Amino acid sequence: SISIYPNPTSNVLNFKGLNSDFTVSIYDILGKEILQADLNVDQVLDVSHMASGVYILTLNDQKKTFKFVKE
């Protein structure tokens, strides 16, 4: 299964369980898209520029959704 860590995070999100490149989208709690990025399977996602709060992350190709906290 796919997971993201650490959660909560202050700087970066790591992805575990992916076996191909993917597109990630991050939405705030109101559903506004904050970020979209195409990542390689071994990349980390820098979220250090984002404001503290709760966010929803989707992996578009995987149809997976995660909630994470940015500290």
mmCIF file of N, CA and C in Angstrom:
data_model
loop_
_atom_site.group_PDB
_atom_site.id
_atom_site.type_symbol
_atom_site.label_atom_id
_atom_site.label_comp_id
_atom_site.label_asym_id
_atom_site.label_seq_id
_atom_site.Cartn_x
_atom_site.Cartn_y
_atom_site.Cartn_z
ATOM 1 N N SER A 1 0.832 -1.189 0.000
ATOM 2 C CA SER A 1 0.000 0.000 0.000
ATOM 3 C C SER A 1 0.876 1.251 0.000
ATOM 4 N N ILE A 2 0.304 2.344 -0.394
ATOM 5 C CA ILE A 2 1.016 3.609 -0.505
ATOM 6 C C ILE A 2 0.833 4.405 0.778
ATOM 7 N N SER A 3 1.904 5.054 1.219
ATOM 8 C CA SER A 3 1.805 5.904 2.399
ATOM 9 C C SER A 3 2.681 7.137 2.221
ATOM 10 N N ILE A 4 2.378 8.170 3.022
ATOM 11 C CA ILE A 4 3.200 9.379 3.058
ATOM 12 C C ILE A 4 3.717 9.563 4.477
ATOM 13 N N TYR A 5 4.900 10.121 4.590
ATOM 14 C CA TYR A 5 5.496 10.343 5.911
ATOM 15 C C TYR A 5 6.535 11.439 5.804
ATOM 16 N N PRO A 6 6.926 12.130 6.868
ATOM 17 C CA PRO A 6 6.272 12.093 8.183
ATOM 18 C C PRO A 6 4.959 12.865 8.166
ATOM 19 N N ASN A 7 4.104 12.566 9.086
ATOM 20 C CA ASN A 7 2.826 13.262 9.202
ATOM 21 C C ASN A 7 2.488 13.371 10.684
ATOM 22 N N PRO A 8 2.584 14.570 11.257
ATOM 23 C CA PRO A 8 2.751 15.877 10.608
ATOM 24 C C PRO A 8 4.178 16.114 10.111
ATOM 25 N N THR A 9 4.313 17.094 9.199
ATOM 26 C CA THR A 9 5.608 17.442 8.629
ATOM 27 C C THR A 9 5.824 18.944 8.696
ATOM 28 N N SER A 10 7.091 19.342 8.665
ATOM 29 C CA SER A 10 7.389 20.770 8.599
ATOM 30 C C SER A 10 8.127 21.138 7.322
ATOM 31 N N ASN A 11 8.775 20.167 6.674
ATOM 32 C CA ASN A 11 9.592 20.483 5.505
ATOM 33 C C ASN A 11 9.259 19.685 4.251
ATOM 34 N N VAL A 12 9.316 18.358 4.344
ATOM 35 C CA VAL A 12 9.129 17.528 3.155
ATOM 36 C C VAL A 12 8.195 16.359 3.447
ATOM 37 N N LEU A 13 7.574 15.859 2.378
ATOM 38 C CA LEU A 13 6.792 14.625 2.434
ATOM 39 C C LEU A 13 7.516 13.563 1.619
ATOM 40 N N ASN A 14 7.627 12.381 2.183
ATOM 41 C CA ASN A 14 8.181 11.227 1.492
ATOM 42 C C ASN A 14 7.033 10.295 1.121
ATOM 43 N N PHE A 15 7.236 9.545 0.059
ATOM 44 C CA PHE A 15 6.217 8.617 -0.425
ATOM 45 C C PHE A 15 6.776 7.203 -0.381
ATOM 46 N N LYS A 16 5.973 6.275 0.127
ATOM 47 C CA LYS A 16 6.383 4.876 0.221
ATOM 48 C C LYS A 16 5.373 4.011 -0.527
ATOM 49 N N GLY A 17 5.872 3.046 -1.280
ATOM 50 C CA GLY A 17 4.997 2.099 -1.943
ATOM 51 C C GLY A 17 4.670 2.427 -3.382
ATOM 52 N N LEU A 18 5.267 3.476 -3.923
ATOM 53 C CA LEU A 18 5.026 3.830 -5.322
ATOM 54 C C LEU A 18 6.018 3.090 -6.211
ATOM 55 N N ASN A 19 5.557 2.678 -7.395
ATOM 56 C CA ASN A 19 6.463 1.982 -8.303
ATOM 57 C C ASN A 19 6.544 2.647 -9.673
ATOM 58 N N SER A 20 6.015 3.865 -9.785
ATOM 59 C CA SER A 20 6.130 4.609 -11.040
ATOM 60 C C SER A 20 6.014 6.098 -10.740
ATOM 61 N N ASP A 21 6.362 6.916 -11.729
ATOM 62 C CA ASP A 21 6.229 8.359 -11.573
ATOM 63 C C ASP A 21 4.761 8.713 -11.350
ATOM 64 N N PHE A 22 4.512 9.872 -10.753
ATOM 65 C CA PHE A 22 3.140 10.212 -10.389
ATOM 66 C C PHE A 22 2.951 11.717 -10.339
ATOM 67 N N THR A 23 1.691 12.131 -10.371
ATOM 68 C CA THR A 23 1.321 13.531 -10.208
ATOM 69 C C THR A 23 0.628 13.682 -8.867
ATOM 70 N N VAL A 24 1.069 14.677 -8.107
ATOM 71 C CA VAL A 24 0.493 14.928 -6.794
ATOM 72 C C VAL A 24 -0.186 16.294 -6.811
ATOM 73 N N SER A 25 -1.346 16.376 -6.190
ATOM 74 C CA SER A 25 -2.036 17.650 -6.000
ATOM 75 C C SER A 25 -2.305 17.824 -4.516
ATOM 76 N N ILE A 26 -2.153 19.061 -4.039
ATOM 77 C CA ILE A 26 -2.428 19.371 -2.641
ATOM 78 C C ILE A 26 -3.504 20.443 -2.593
ATOM 79 N N TYR A 27 -4.506 20.205 -1.746
ATOM 80 C CA TYR A 27 -5.639 21.112 -1.578
ATOM 81 C C TYR A 27 -5.716 21.544 -0.123
ATOM 82 N N ASP A 28 -6.162 22.788 0.088
ATOM 83 C CA ASP A 28 -6.411 23.208 1.463
ATOM 84 C C ASP A 28 -7.741 22.625 1.928
ATOM 85 N N ILE A 29 -8.091 22.872 3.162
ATOM 86 C CA ILE A 29 -9.276 22.261 3.766
ATOM 87 C C ILE A 29 -10.567 22.741 3.103
ATOM 88 N N LEU A 30 -10.503 23.859 2.373
ATOM 89 C CA LEU A 30 -11.667 24.378 1.654
ATOM 90 C C LEU A 30 -11.756 23.847 0.226
ATOM 91 N N GLY A 31 -10.777 23.034 -0.178
ATOM 92 C CA GLY A 31 -10.814 22.439 -1.502
ATOM 93 C C GLY A 31 -10.089 23.221 -2.577
ATOM 94 N N LYS A 32 -9.396 24.286 -2.218
ATOM 95 C CA LYS A 32 -8.636 25.072 -3.186
ATOM 96 C C LYS A 32 -7.293 24.394 -3.451
ATOM 97 N N GLU A 33 -6.958 24.212 -4.745
ATOM 98 C CA GLU A 33 -5.677 23.591 -5.074
ATOM 99 C C GLU A 33 -4.534 24.541 -4.733
ATOM 100 N N ILE A 34 -3.586 24.047 -3.965
ATOM 101 C CA ILE A 34 -2.444 24.830 -3.504
ATOM 102 C C ILE A 34 -1.209 24.535 -4.342
ATOM 103 N N LEU A 35 -1.073 23.289 -4.777
ATOM 104 C CA LEU A 35 0.142 22.859 -5.451
ATOM 105 C C LEU A 35 -0.153 21.652 -6.315
ATOM 106 N N GLN A 36 0.517 21.588 -7.479
ATOM 107 C CA GLN A 36 0.492 20.380 -8.298
ATOM 108 C C GLN A 36 1.900 20.143 -8.802
ATOM 109 N N ALA A 37 2.348 18.901 -8.764
ATOM 110 C CA ALA A 37 3.714 18.591 -9.179
ATOM 111 C C ALA A 37 3.775 17.186 -9.762
ATOM 112 N N ASP A 38 4.618 17.036 -10.776
ATOM 113 C CA ASP A 38 4.936 15.719 -11.326
ATOM 114 C C ASP A 38 6.229 15.258 -10.672
ATOM 115 N N LEU A 39 6.195 14.097 -10.042
ATOM 116 C CA LEU A 39 7.346 13.610 -9.288
ATOM 117 C C LEU A 39 7.794 12.251 -9.790
ATOM 118 N N ASN A 40 9.089 12.007 -9.669
ATOM 119 C CA ASN A 40 9.628 10.684 -9.933
ATOM 120 C C ASN A 40 9.380 9.808 -8.712
ATOM 121 N N VAL A 41 9.477 8.525 -8.910
ATOM 122 C CA VAL A 41 9.106 7.569 -7.865
ATOM 123 C C VAL A 41 9.930 7.752 -6.587
ATOM 124 N N ASP A 42 11.163 8.250 -6.699
ATOM 125 C CA ASP A 42 12.017 8.373 -5.515
ATOM 126 C C ASP A 42 12.152 9.806 -5.013
ATOM 127 N N GLN A 43 11.354 10.733 -5.531
ATOM 128 C CA GLN A 43 11.444 12.126 -5.112
ATOM 129 C C GLN A 43 10.685 12.386 -3.817
ATOM 130 N N VAL A 44 11.105 13.450 -3.123
ATOM 131 C CA VAL A 44 10.355 13.954 -1.978
ATOM 132 C C VAL A 44 9.682 15.250 -2.400
ATOM 133 N N LEU A 45 8.642 15.632 -1.697
ATOM 134 C CA LEU A 45 7.889 16.841 -2.013
ATOM 135 C C LEU A 45 8.179 17.897 -0.956
ATOM 136 N N ASP A 46 8.692 19.041 -1.393
ATOM 137 C CA ASP A 46 9.011 20.144 -0.489
ATOM 138 C C ASP A 46 7.730 20.915 -0.177
ATOM 139 N N VAL A 47 7.342 20.926 1.082
ATOM 140 C CA VAL A 47 6.159 21.681 1.509
ATOM 141 C C VAL A 47 6.541 22.768 2.512
ATOM 142 N N SER A 48 7.828 23.091 2.592
ATOM 143 C CA SER A 48 8.303 24.051 3.594
ATOM 144 C C SER A 48 7.723 25.449 3.383
ATOM 145 N N HIS A 49 7.346 25.780 2.147
ATOM 146 C CA HIS A 49 6.808 27.109 1.831
ATOM 147 C C HIS A 49 5.326 27.250 2.169
ATOM 148 N N MET A 50 4.670 26.147 2.482
ATOM 149 C CA MET A 50 3.232 26.181 2.732
ATOM 150 C C MET A 50 2.938 26.632 4.161
ATOM 151 N N ALA A 51 1.797 27.286 4.332
ATOM 152 C CA ALA A 51 1.365 27.728 5.658
ATOM 153 C C ALA A 51 0.999 26.519 6.520
ATOM 154 N N SER A 52 1.102 26.674 7.820
ATOM 155 C CA SER A 52 0.691 25.610 8.735
ATOM 156 C C SER A 52 -0.795 25.331 8.567
ATOM 157 N N GLY A 53 -1.173 24.056 8.681
ATOM 158 C CA GLY A 53 -2.580 23.710 8.577
ATOM 159 C C GLY A 53 -2.779 22.281 8.130
ATOM 160 N N VAL A 54 -4.029 21.936 7.862
ATOM 161 C CA VAL A 54 -4.408 20.603 7.409
ATOM 162 C C VAL A 54 -4.629 20.658 5.905
ATOM 163 N N TYR A 55 -4.080 19.686 5.193
ATOM 164 C CA TYR A 55 -4.167 19.639 3.738
ATOM 165 C C TYR A 55 -4.599 18.255 3.276
ATOM 166 N N ILE A 56 -5.153 18.228 2.077
ATOM 167 C CA ILE A 56 -5.518 16.978 1.417
ATOM 168 C C ILE A 56 -4.571 16.789 0.241
ATOM 169 N N LEU A 57 -3.970 15.611 0.142
ATOM 170 C CA LEU A 57 -3.050 15.284 -0.935
ATOM 171 C C LEU A 57 -3.653 14.164 -1.761
ATOM 172 N N THR A 58 -3.665 14.329 -3.077
ATOM 173 C CA THR A 58 -4.138 13.260 -3.952
ATOM 174 C C THR A 58 -3.031 12.846 -4.898
ATOM 175 N N LEU A 59 -2.954 11.555 -5.133
ATOM 176 C CA LEU A 59 -2.086 11.005 -6.164
ATOM 177 C C LEU A 59 -2.981 10.695 -7.352
ATOM 178 N N ASN A 60 -2.870 11.502 -8.395
ATOM 179 C CA ASN A 60 -3.838 11.453 -9.486
ATOM 180 C C ASN A 60 -3.894 10.097 -10.175
ATOM 181 N N ASP A 61 -2.741 9.515 -10.456
ATOM 182 C CA ASP A 61 -2.739 8.249 -11.175
ATOM 183 C C ASP A 61 -3.205 7.098 -10.293
ATOM 184 N N GLN A 62 -3.041 7.244 -8.996
ATOM 185 C CA GLN A 62 -3.361 6.159 -8.068
ATOM 186 C C GLN A 62 -4.771 6.275 -7.491
ATOM 187 N N LYS A 63 -5.409 7.427 -7.702
ATOM 188 C CA LYS A 63 -6.731 7.677 -7.128
ATOM 189 C C LYS A 63 -6.718 7.533 -5.608
ATOM 190 N N LYS A 64 -5.600 7.902 -5.011
ATOM 191 C CA LYS A 64 -5.432 7.820 -3.555
ATOM 192 C C LYS A 64 -5.501 9.215 -2.962
ATOM 193 N N THR A 65 -6.056 9.316 -1.758
ATOM 194 C CA THR A 65 -6.165 10.588 -1.055
ATOM 195 C C THR A 65 -5.631 10.422 0.364
ATOM 196 N N PHE A 66 -4.866 11.414 0.803
ATOM 197 C CA PHE A 66 -4.303 11.415 2.150
ATOM 198 C C PHE A 66 -4.552 12.767 2.792
ATOM 199 N N LYS A 67 -4.730 12.764 4.105
ATOM 200 C CA LYS A 67 -4.779 14.012 4.858
ATOM 201 C C LYS A 67 -3.458 14.137 5.602
ATOM 202 N N PHE A 68 -2.855 15.346 5.565
ATOM 203 C CA PHE A 68 -1.635 15.552 6.329
ATOM 204 C C PHE A 68 -1.648 16.923 6.978
ATOM 205 N N VAL A 69 -0.820 17.054 8.008
ATOM 206 C CA VAL A 69 -0.716 18.299 8.759
ATOM 207 C C VAL A 69 0.644 18.914 8.479
ATOM 208 N N LYS A 70 0.622 20.182 8.073
ATOM 209 C CA LYS A 70 1.854 20.963 7.908
ATOM 210 C C LYS A 70 2.040 21.790 9.169
ATOM 211 N N GLU A 71 3.175 21.599 9.846
ATOM 212 C CA GLU A 71 3.445 22.321 11.098
ATOM 213 C C GLU A 71 4.084 23.665 10.821
#
